[in-house]
Amino acid sequence: MIRRYAAALRLTLVAADTVLAFAVVLVATNIRFGRTSGWPPDVKASLPDANLAVAVFVGMWIAVLWMHGMYRSRARWTRRGDVVAVLRATLVQLAFTLSLLYVLKLPNVSRLLLIVVIPSLAAAAIGIRIAIRQFLVFARDHGRNVRYVLVVGANSRAKAFADLIESHAELGLVVIGHLKADRSDGGVVLDRPLLGMLSDLEQVFHSQIVDEVAICLPFSNQELIEQAVYVCEQEGKVVRIPVAPIERVLTAARLESIDGIGVYSLANGPDRAVSLGLKRLVDVVGAALLLIVFSPLMLLVALAIKIDTGGPVFFRQERVGLHGRPFFVVKFRSMCMDAEDQLKDLLPENEIRGHAFKLAKDPRITRVGRVLRRTSLDELPQLLNVLRGPMSLVGPRPPLPAEVAQYDVWHRRRLSMKPGITGLWQVGARRDPEFDRWVEQDLEYIDTWSLWLDFKIIARTVPAVLGGTGR
């Protein structure tokens, strides 16, 4: 399976199996010996260290599942295959357990308890796999956990690969359509829209949401493949190239598989699923805690805005997020209510050289707004966007659609990561009047991203906010 999706799935399954195994043992023990505040006397009498024994038992169960391929990324994930593998693992677990009891001379361990625990482990392992798969399918069908794939190629191979990845609904991949490589490419009836020719690749990127590109062309079309890969690299798209066994190896790519079919993957940006999952966890926990801590202050800010100018407390504006996904940022209103109408008259005074607007002495900013801008308090409602998912605590600045429409090609790679409330350019190039310098900072962040870098940026943001050096 493709590593980006397999790593997160594998970690989830290991955690779920571990928690369920402990739960099965505890529940079965309470059923067998009755509810107690600790381990029942019969268990303590039969085991020298009940806690250690249960930990070894659960660890052995995870190891046995691993040995039977239940966490292997290349394993084909089917319900029947899971049931068969889990049942085999259950028999091995039973054999190992009985062997250990015999070798360690522990004849007093309740056999009735084992009769309850062992089948329950199997049922829990099977059930959690079915539940996780159905949840992922449900999420994809309802537009959650979705990544959109464009297929370059309109041949039978391209159609087969599109069918394959969509048949694994748990991966969350949705094929938006195909591009023909040249006039000779085609000859099959496609189940998905034909969006144009390879020469239209950049235009499709700019008009639709595309997260990944699958290039399904024979390696004899090397020039066309390189052309497509170059455009994808400029735009920050993940590239997948399914291969046949006889085709050559791409040394710059990572070889993965899906249902036994080799897939070369070229990741033009962060693609470590576990690290990105941890980033999301930090976002959710951090945003929730900050909202709780600052809720009294946010209430005071809302009252100040009402007293100062009346009108709405919040300002909503459409921005562009990950790979072109539109969303609305929510901030405390720091400008007069007709600020958008005045913007056109102020554009000639723009202090930024490039595709962004900034004016140090913007006449549209209210009295309270000046304080909010200087202290960055107007940004606090964006924590709601972080909780919802379209934003992160740390990331590139979220641009306006009008700004994105004017981007040069290399600017667009900054859309390959979720936008953030703060970022490298905010702490490193906030005062720089060159838009290209902002983008360079964002691309440096994307190319060198790590959780540690996020923490360092947050640490550098705190003194900037406390020092009142906001916009």
Coordinates of C-alpha atoms in Angstrom, one line a residue:
M1 CA 0.0 0.0 0.0
I2 CA 1.1 3.6 -0.6
R3 CA 3.2 4.6 2.4
R4 CA 1.5 7.9 3.1
Y5 CA -1.8 6.0 3.8
A6 CA -0.3 2.8 5.2
A7 CA 1.8 4.4 7.9
A8 CA -1.2 6.1 9.5
L9 CA -3.3 3.0 9.1
R10 CA -0.7 0.8 10.6
L11 CA -0.2 3.1 13.6
T12 CA -3.9 3.3 14.2
L13 CA -4.3 -0.5 14.1
V14 CA -1.5 -1.1 16.5
A15 CA -2.9 1.4 19.0
A16 CA -6.4 0.0 18.6
D17 CA -5.3 -3.6 19.0
T18 CA -3.3 -2.8 22.1
V19 CA -6.1 -0.9 23.8
L20 CA -8.7 -3.5 22.9
A21 CA -6.4 -6.4 24.1
F22 CA -6.0 -4.8 27.5
A23 CA -9.8 -4.1 27.6
V24 CA -10.6 -7.7 26.7
V25 CA -8.4 -9.0 29.5
L26 CA -9.8 -6.7 32.1
V27 CA -13.4 -7.3 31.2
A28 CA -13.0 -11.0 31.0
T29 CA -11.3 -11.1 34.4
N30 CA -14.2 -9.1 35.9
I31 CA -16.7 -11.5 34.3
R32 CA -14.8 -14.6 35.5
F33 CA -13.9 -13.5 39.1
G34 CA -16.3 -10.6 39.7
R35 CA -15.6 -6.8 39.9
T36 CA -12.7 -5.8 42.1
S37 CA -10.7 -2.6 42.6
G38 CA -7.5 -4.4 41.5
W39 CA -6.5 -7.9 40.2
P40 CA -8.7 -10.6 41.9
P41 CA -6.9 -12.7 44.6
D42 CA -7.1 -15.8 42.3
V43 CA -5.2 -14.0 39.6
K44 CA -2.6 -12.7 42.0
A45 CA -2.1 -16.2 43.4
S46 CA -1.6 -17.8 40.1
L47 CA 0.8 -15.2 38.6
P48 CA 3.9 -13.8 40.3
D49 CA 3.3 -10.4 38.7
A50 CA -0.2 -9.9 37.2
N51 CA 0.6 -6.5 35.6
L52 CA 3.8 -7.9 33.9
A53 CA 2.0 -11.0 32.8
V54 CA -0.8 -9.1 31.1
A55 CA 1.7 -6.7 29.4
V56 CA 3.6 -9.7 28.1
F57 CA 0.4 -11.3 26.9
V58 CA -0.7 -8.2 25.1
G59 CA 2.7 -7.6 23.6
M60 CA 2.8 -11.1 22.4
W61 CA -0.6 -10.7 20.7
I62 CA 0.6 -7.5 18.8
A63 CA 3.8 -9.4 17.7
V64 CA 1.7 -12.4 16.5
L65 CA -0.6 -10.1 14.5
W66 CA 2.5 -8.4 13.0
M67 CA 4.0 -11.8 12.1
H68 CA 0.7 -12.6 10.2
G69 CA 0.9 -9.4 8.1
M70 CA -1.9 -7.5 9.9
Y71 CA 0.2 -4.3 9.9
R72 CA 2.1 -4.9 6.7
S73 CA 1.7 -2.1 4.2
R74 CA 1.9 -4.3 1.2
A75 CA -0.8 -6.6 2.4
R76 CA -4.0 -6.5 0.4
W77 CA -6.7 -5.3 2.8
T78 CA -9.8 -7.5 2.3
R79 CA -12.4 -8.6 4.9
R80 CA -11.9 -12.3 4.2
G81 CA -8.1 -12.0 4.3
D82 CA -8.3 -10.2 7.6
V83 CA -10.6 -12.9 9.2
V84 CA -8.3 -15.7 8.0
A85 CA -5.1 -14.0 9.2
V86 CA -6.6 -13.1 12.6
L87 CA -7.9 -16.6 13.2
R88 CA -4.4 -18.0 12.4
A89 CA -2.8 -15.5 14.7
T90 CA -5.3 -16.5 17.4
L91 CA -4.3 -20.2 17.2
V92 CA -0.6 -19.1 17.4
Q93 CA -1.4 -16.9 20.4
L94 CA -3.1 -19.8 22.1
A95 CA -0.2 -22.1 21.5
F96 CA 2.4 -19.6 22.7
T97 CA 0.3 -18.9 25.8
L98 CA -0.1 -22.5 26.8
S99 CA 3.5 -23.2 26.1
L100 CA 4.6 -20.3 28.4
L101 CA 2.3 -21.5 31.1
Y102 CA 3.9 -25.0 30.9
V103 CA 7.5 -23.8 30.7
L104 CA 7.0 -21.3 33.6
K105 CA 5.1 -23.9 35.6
L106 CA 2.0 -21.8 36.1
P107 CA -0.8 -24.5 36.2
N108 CA -3.2 -22.5 38.3
V109 CA -4.0 -19.9 35.6
S110 CA -7.7 -20.2 34.9
R111 CA -8.3 -22.1 31.7
L112 CA -11.9 -20.8 31.6
L113 CA -10.4 -17.2 31.6
L114 CA -8.3 -18.2 28.5
I115 CA -11.4 -19.7 26.8
V116 CA -13.1 -16.3 27.1
V117 CA -10.1 -14.1 26.4
I118 CA -8.6 -15.8 23.3
P119 CA -11.8 -15.8 21.1
S120 CA -12.6 -12.3 22.4
L121 CA -9.2 -11.1 21.1
A122 CA -10.0 -12.5 17.7
A123 CA -13.4 -10.9 17.6
A124 CA -12.0 -7.5 18.7
A125 CA -9.2 -7.6 16.1
I126 CA -11.6 -8.5 13.3
G127 CA -14.2 -6.0 14.4
I128 CA -11.8 -3.1 14.7
R129 CA -10.5 -3.7 11.2
I130 CA -14.0 -3.8 9.7
A131 CA -15.0 -0.7 11.8
I132 CA -11.9 1.4 10.7
R133 CA -12.4 0.4 7.1
Q134 CA -16.1 1.3 7.1
F135 CA -15.3 4.6 8.9
L136 CA -12.8 5.5 6.2
V137 CA -15.2 4.6 3.4
F138 CA -17.9 6.7 5.1
A139 CA -15.5 9.6 5.5
R140 CA -14.5 9.6 1.8
D141 CA -18.2 9.3 0.7
H142 CA -19.0 12.4 2.8
G143 CA -16.1 14.4 1.5
R144 CA -13.8 13.9 4.5
N145 CA -10.3 12.5 4.3
V146 CA -10.4 13.0 0.5
R147 CA -7.4 13.6 -1.8
Y148 CA -8.1 14.3 -5.4
V149 CA -6.2 12.5 -8.1
L150 CA -5.7 13.6 -11.7
V151 CA -4.7 10.8 -14.1
V152 CA -2.3 11.6 -17.0
G153 CA -3.2 9.0 -19.6
A154 CA -6.4 8.0 -21.4
N155 CA -5.4 4.4 -22.2
S156 CA -6.5 1.0 -20.7
R157 CA -3.6 1.2 -18.2
A158 CA -4.7 4.6 -16.9
K159 CA -8.3 3.5 -16.7
A160 CA -7.3 0.3 -14.8
F161 CA -5.2 2.3 -12.3
A162 CA -8.0 4.8 -11.7
D163 CA -10.4 1.9 -11.0
L164 CA -7.9 0.3 -8.7
I165 CA -7.3 3.3 -6.4
E166 CA -11.0 4.1 -6.2
S167 CA -11.8 0.5 -5.3
H168 CA -9.8 1.1 -2.1
A169 CA -12.3 3.6 -0.7
E170 CA -10.4 3.5 2.6
L171 CA -7.5 5.3 1.0
G172 CA -9.7 8.4 0.4
L173 CA -8.5 8.9 -3.2
V174 CA -11.0 10.3 -5.7
V175 CA -10.1 10.5 -9.4
I176 CA -11.3 13.7 -10.9
G177 CA -10.6 12.8 -14.5
H178 CA -8.0 12.1 -17.2
L179 CA -5.6 14.0 -19.5
K180 CA -4.5 12.6 -22.9
A181 CA -0.8 12.6 -23.4
D182 CA -1.0 13.1 -27.2
R183 CA -3.3 12.3 -30.1
S184 CA -2.4 8.6 -30.1
D185 CA -3.2 8.2 -26.4
G186 CA -6.7 6.8 -25.8
G187 CA -8.8 4.1 -27.6
V188 CA -10.8 3.1 -24.5
V189 CA -14.1 4.2 -23.0
L190 CA -13.3 6.1 -19.8
D191 CA -15.5 6.1 -16.8
R192 CA -14.4 9.6 -15.7
P193 CA -14.2 12.9 -17.5
L194 CA -11.6 13.6 -20.1
L195 CA -10.3 17.1 -19.0
G196 CA -8.0 17.8 -22.0
M197 CA -4.5 17.2 -23.2
L198 CA -1.2 17.1 -21.2
S199 CA -0.6 20.7 -22.3
D200 CA -3.6 21.6 -20.2
L201 CA -2.1 20.2 -17.0
E202 CA -1.2 23.6 -15.5
Q203 CA -4.6 25.0 -16.4
V204 CA -6.4 22.1 -14.6
F205 CA -4.2 22.6 -11.5
H206 CA -5.4 26.3 -11.4
S207 CA -9.1 25.5 -12.0
Q208 CA -9.6 22.4 -9.9
I209 CA -8.4 20.9 -6.6
V210 CA -5.7 18.4 -7.4
D211 CA -3.6 16.7 -4.6
E212 CA -1.9 14.0 -6.6
V213 CA -1.1 13.1 -10.2
A214 CA -1.0 9.6 -11.5
I215 CA 1.1 9.4 -14.7
C216 CA 0.0 6.2 -16.5
L217 CA 2.2 6.4 -19.6
P218 CA 4.7 3.9 -20.9
F219 CA 8.4 4.8 -20.2
S220 CA 8.9 5.1 -24.0
N221 CA 7.1 8.4 -23.6
Q222 CA 10.0 9.6 -21.3
E223 CA 9.9 13.2 -22.6
L224 CA 6.1 13.5 -21.8
I225 CA 6.6 12.0 -18.4
E226 CA 9.4 14.4 -17.6
Q227 CA 7.3 17.3 -18.8
A228 CA 4.4 16.3 -16.5
V229 CA 6.7 15.6 -13.5
Y230 CA 8.3 19.0 -13.9
V231 CA 5.0 20.9 -13.8
C232 CA 3.9 18.8 -10.8
E233 CA 7.1 19.6 -9.0
Q234 CA 6.6 23.3 -9.6
E235 CA 3.1 23.1 -8.2
G236 CA 4.0 20.9 -5.2
K237 CA 1.9 17.9 -6.3
V238 CA 2.6 14.3 -5.3
V239 CA 3.3 12.1 -8.3
R240 CA 2.4 8.4 -8.6
I241 CA 3.7 6.4 -11.5
P242 CA 2.4 2.8 -11.7
V243 CA 4.8 0.5 -13.4
A244 CA 5.0 -3.0 -15.0
P245 CA 7.8 -5.4 -13.8
I246 CA 9.8 -5.0 -17.0
E247 CA 10.0 -1.2 -16.8
R248 CA 13.0 0.5 -15.5
V249 CA 13.6 1.8 -12.0
L250 CA 13.3 5.5 -11.2
T251 CA 16.2 6.1 -8.8
A252 CA 14.7 9.4 -7.5
A253 CA 11.4 7.9 -6.6
R254 CA 10.1 5.7 -3.7
L255 CA 8.8 2.3 -4.8
E256 CA 5.5 1.4 -3.1
S257 CA 2.7 -0.9 -4.1
I258 CA -1.1 -1.3 -4.1
D259 CA -2.6 -4.7 -4.6
G260 CA 0.8 -5.9 -5.8
I261 CA 1.2 -3.3 -8.5
G262 CA 4.4 -1.2 -8.2
V263 CA 3.9 2.5 -7.8
Y264 CA 6.8 5.0 -8.0
S265 CA 6.0 8.0 -5.7
L266 CA 7.6 11.4 -6.0
A267 CA 6.6 13.6 -3.0
N268 CA 7.1 17.3 -3.7
G269 CA 6.6 18.4 -0.1
P270 CA 5.9 16.8 3.3
D271 CA 4.5 13.3 2.8
R272 CA 5.2 11.6 6.1
A273 CA 1.8 10.5 7.3
V274 CA 2.6 9.9 10.9
S275 CA 4.4 13.2 11.3
L276 CA 1.5 15.0 9.5
G277 CA -0.9 13.2 11.8
L278 CA 1.0 14.4 14.9
K279 CA 0.9 17.9 13.4
R280 CA -2.8 17.7 13.2
L281 CA -3.0 16.4 16.8
V282 CA -0.9 19.3 18.0
D283 CA -3.2 21.7 16.0
V284 CA -6.4 20.3 17.6
V285 CA -5.1 20.2 21.1
G286 CA -3.3 23.5 20.9
A287 CA -6.2 25.3 19.3
A288 CA -8.7 23.9 21.8
L289 CA -6.5 24.9 24.8
L290 CA -5.8 28.4 23.4
L291 CA -9.6 29.0 22.8
I292 CA -10.3 28.0 26.4
V293 CA -7.5 30.1 27.8
F294 CA -8.3 33.2 25.7
S295 CA -12.1 32.9 25.8
P296 CA -12.4 35.7 28.4
L297 CA -10.1 38.0 26.4
M298 CA -12.0 37.2 23.2
L299 CA -15.3 38.3 24.9
L300 CA -13.7 41.6 26.0
V301 CA -12.4 42.1 22.4
A302 CA -15.9 41.5 21.0
L303 CA -17.4 44.0 23.5
A304 CA -14.7 46.6 22.5
I305 CA -15.5 46.2 18.8
K306 CA -19.2 46.7 19.5
I307 CA -18.6 49.8 21.6
D308 CA -16.1 51.3 19.2
T309 CA -18.0 51.0 15.9
G310 CA -21.0 48.8 16.3
G311 CA -21.7 46.3 13.5
P312 CA -20.5 42.8 13.2
V313 CA -17.8 41.5 15.6
F314 CA -16.3 39.0 13.1
F315 CA -14.9 39.5 9.6
R316 CA -15.2 36.6 7.2
Q317 CA -13.2 36.4 4.0
E318 CA -12.7 33.7 1.4
R319 CA -9.1 32.4 1.2
V320 CA -7.3 29.6 -0.7
G321 CA -6.1 26.6 1.3
L322 CA -4.4 23.3 0.6
H323 CA -4.0 22.6 -3.1
G324 CA -6.6 25.3 -3.9
R325 CA -9.3 24.3 -1.5
P326 CA -11.4 27.5 -0.8
F327 CA -12.4 28.3 2.8
F328 CA -13.4 31.3 4.9
V329 CA -11.1 32.8 7.5
V330 CA -12.7 34.3 10.5
K331 CA -11.1 37.2 12.4
F332 CA -12.1 39.9 14.7
R333 CA -13.1 42.9 12.6
S334 CA -10.4 45.5 12.7
M335 CA -11.6 47.7 9.8
C336 CA -14.6 49.8 9.0
M337 CA -17.5 47.9 7.6
D338 CA -17.0 49.2 4.0
A339 CA -13.3 48.3 3.9
E340 CA -13.7 46.0 0.9
D341 CA -15.3 48.7 -1.1
Q342 CA -12.4 51.1 -0.3
L343 CA -9.7 48.7 -1.3
K344 CA -9.7 49.5 -5.0
D345 CA -8.9 53.2 -4.3
L346 CA -6.0 52.2 -2.0
L347 CA -4.3 49.7 -4.3
P348 CA -2.0 52.3 -5.8
E349 CA -0.6 52.9 -2.3
N350 CA 0.3 49.2 -1.8
E351 CA 3.6 48.8 0.0
I352 CA 4.2 45.2 -1.1
R353 CA 5.9 44.6 -4.4
G354 CA 4.0 41.5 -5.7
H355 CA 0.8 39.7 -5.3
A356 CA -0.3 40.8 -1.9
F357 CA -1.6 44.0 -0.3
K358 CA -0.3 45.8 2.8
L359 CA -0.5 49.4 4.0
A360 CA 1.2 50.5 7.2
K361 CA -1.2 53.4 7.8
D362 CA -4.4 51.9 6.4
P363 CA -7.2 54.5 6.8
R364 CA -9.8 51.7 7.0
I365 CA -8.5 50.4 10.4
T366 CA -10.5 51.4 13.4
R367 CA -9.2 52.6 16.8
V368 CA -9.7 49.2 18.4
G369 CA -8.5 47.6 15.2
R370 CA -5.1 49.2 15.5
V371 CA -4.6 47.6 18.9
L372 CA -5.9 44.3 17.6
R373 CA -3.5 44.4 14.6
R374 CA -0.5 45.4 16.7
T375 CA -1.1 42.6 19.2
S376 CA -2.4 40.1 16.6
L377 CA -5.5 39.6 18.8
D378 CA -7.6 39.8 15.6
E379 CA -6.2 36.4 14.6
L380 CA -7.6 34.5 17.7
P381 CA -10.9 33.4 15.9
Q382 CA -8.8 31.6 13.3
L383 CA -8.2 29.0 16.0
L384 CA -11.7 27.8 15.0
N385 CA -10.4 27.3 11.4
V386 CA -7.6 25.2 12.9
L387 CA -10.1 23.0 14.8
R388 CA -12.2 22.6 11.7
G389 CA -9.2 21.5 9.6
P390 CA -8.6 24.0 6.7
M391 CA -5.8 25.7 8.7
S392 CA -2.9 24.8 10.9
L393 CA -1.3 26.6 13.8
V394 CA 1.8 26.9 11.6
G395 CA 2.0 27.2 7.8
P396 CA 2.1 29.5 4.8
R397 CA 0.0 32.7 4.8
P398 CA -3.6 32.0 3.5
P399 CA -3.9 34.0 0.3
L400 CA -6.9 35.6 -1.4
P401 CA -8.3 34.0 -4.6
A402 CA -7.5 37.2 -6.5
E403 CA -3.8 36.9 -5.3
V404 CA -3.6 33.3 -6.3
A405 CA -5.0 34.1 -9.8
Q406 CA -1.9 36.3 -10.4
Y407 CA 0.7 33.9 -9.0
D408 CA 3.7 32.9 -11.0
V409 CA 4.0 29.1 -11.4
W410 CA 6.6 28.8 -8.7
H411 CA 4.5 30.7 -6.2
R412 CA 1.8 28.1 -6.3
R413 CA 3.9 25.5 -4.5
R414 CA 3.1 27.4 -1.3
L415 CA -0.4 25.9 -1.6
S416 CA 1.0 22.4 -1.1
M417 CA 0.7 22.7 2.7
K418 CA -2.2 23.9 4.9
P419 CA -2.0 27.6 5.6
G420 CA -1.3 28.7 9.2
I421 CA -2.0 31.4 11.7
T422 CA 1.7 31.9 12.0
G423 CA 4.6 30.8 9.8
L424 CA 8.2 31.3 8.9
W425 CA 7.6 34.5 6.9
Q426 CA 5.7 36.0 9.8
V427 CA 8.7 35.7 12.1
G428 CA 11.4 36.1 9.5
A429 CA 10.2 38.4 6.7
R430 CA 7.1 40.2 8.1
R431 CA 8.6 43.6 7.4
D432 CA 10.0 42.7 4.0
P433 CA 8.1 44.5 1.2
E434 CA 9.0 41.9 -1.4
F435 CA 6.2 39.3 -1.9
D436 CA 8.7 36.9 -3.5
R437 CA 10.7 37.0 -0.3
W438 CA 7.5 35.9 1.6
V439 CA 7.1 33.0 -0.8
E440 CA 10.8 32.0 -0.5
Q441 CA 10.3 31.8 3.3
D442 CA 7.1 29.7 2.8
L443 CA 8.9 27.3 0.4
E444 CA 11.8 27.0 2.8
Y445 CA 9.3 26.0 5.5
I446 CA 7.7 23.4 3.2
D447 CA 11.0 21.9 2.1
T448 CA 12.5 21.7 5.6
W449 CA 9.3 21.0 7.6
S450 CA 9.3 19.1 10.8
L451 CA 7.3 19.2 14.1
W452 CA 10.4 20.7 15.7
L453 CA 10.4 23.5 13.2
D454 CA 6.8 24.2 14.0
F455 CA 7.6 24.4 17.7
K456 CA 10.5 26.8 17.0
I457 CA 8.2 29.1 14.9
I458 CA 5.6 29.1 17.6
A459 CA 8.3 30.0 20.2
R460 CA 9.5 32.9 18.0
T461 CA 5.9 34.1 17.5
V462 CA 5.2 34.5 21.2
P463 CA 7.8 37.4 21.7
A464 CA 6.6 39.0 18.5
V465 CA 3.0 39.1 19.8
L466 CA 4.0 40.2 23.3
G467 CA 6.2 42.9 21.8
G468 CA 3.4 44.3 19.8
T469 CA 5.1 43.9 16.4
G470 CA 2.1 42.7 14.5
R471 CA 0.8 44.1 11.3

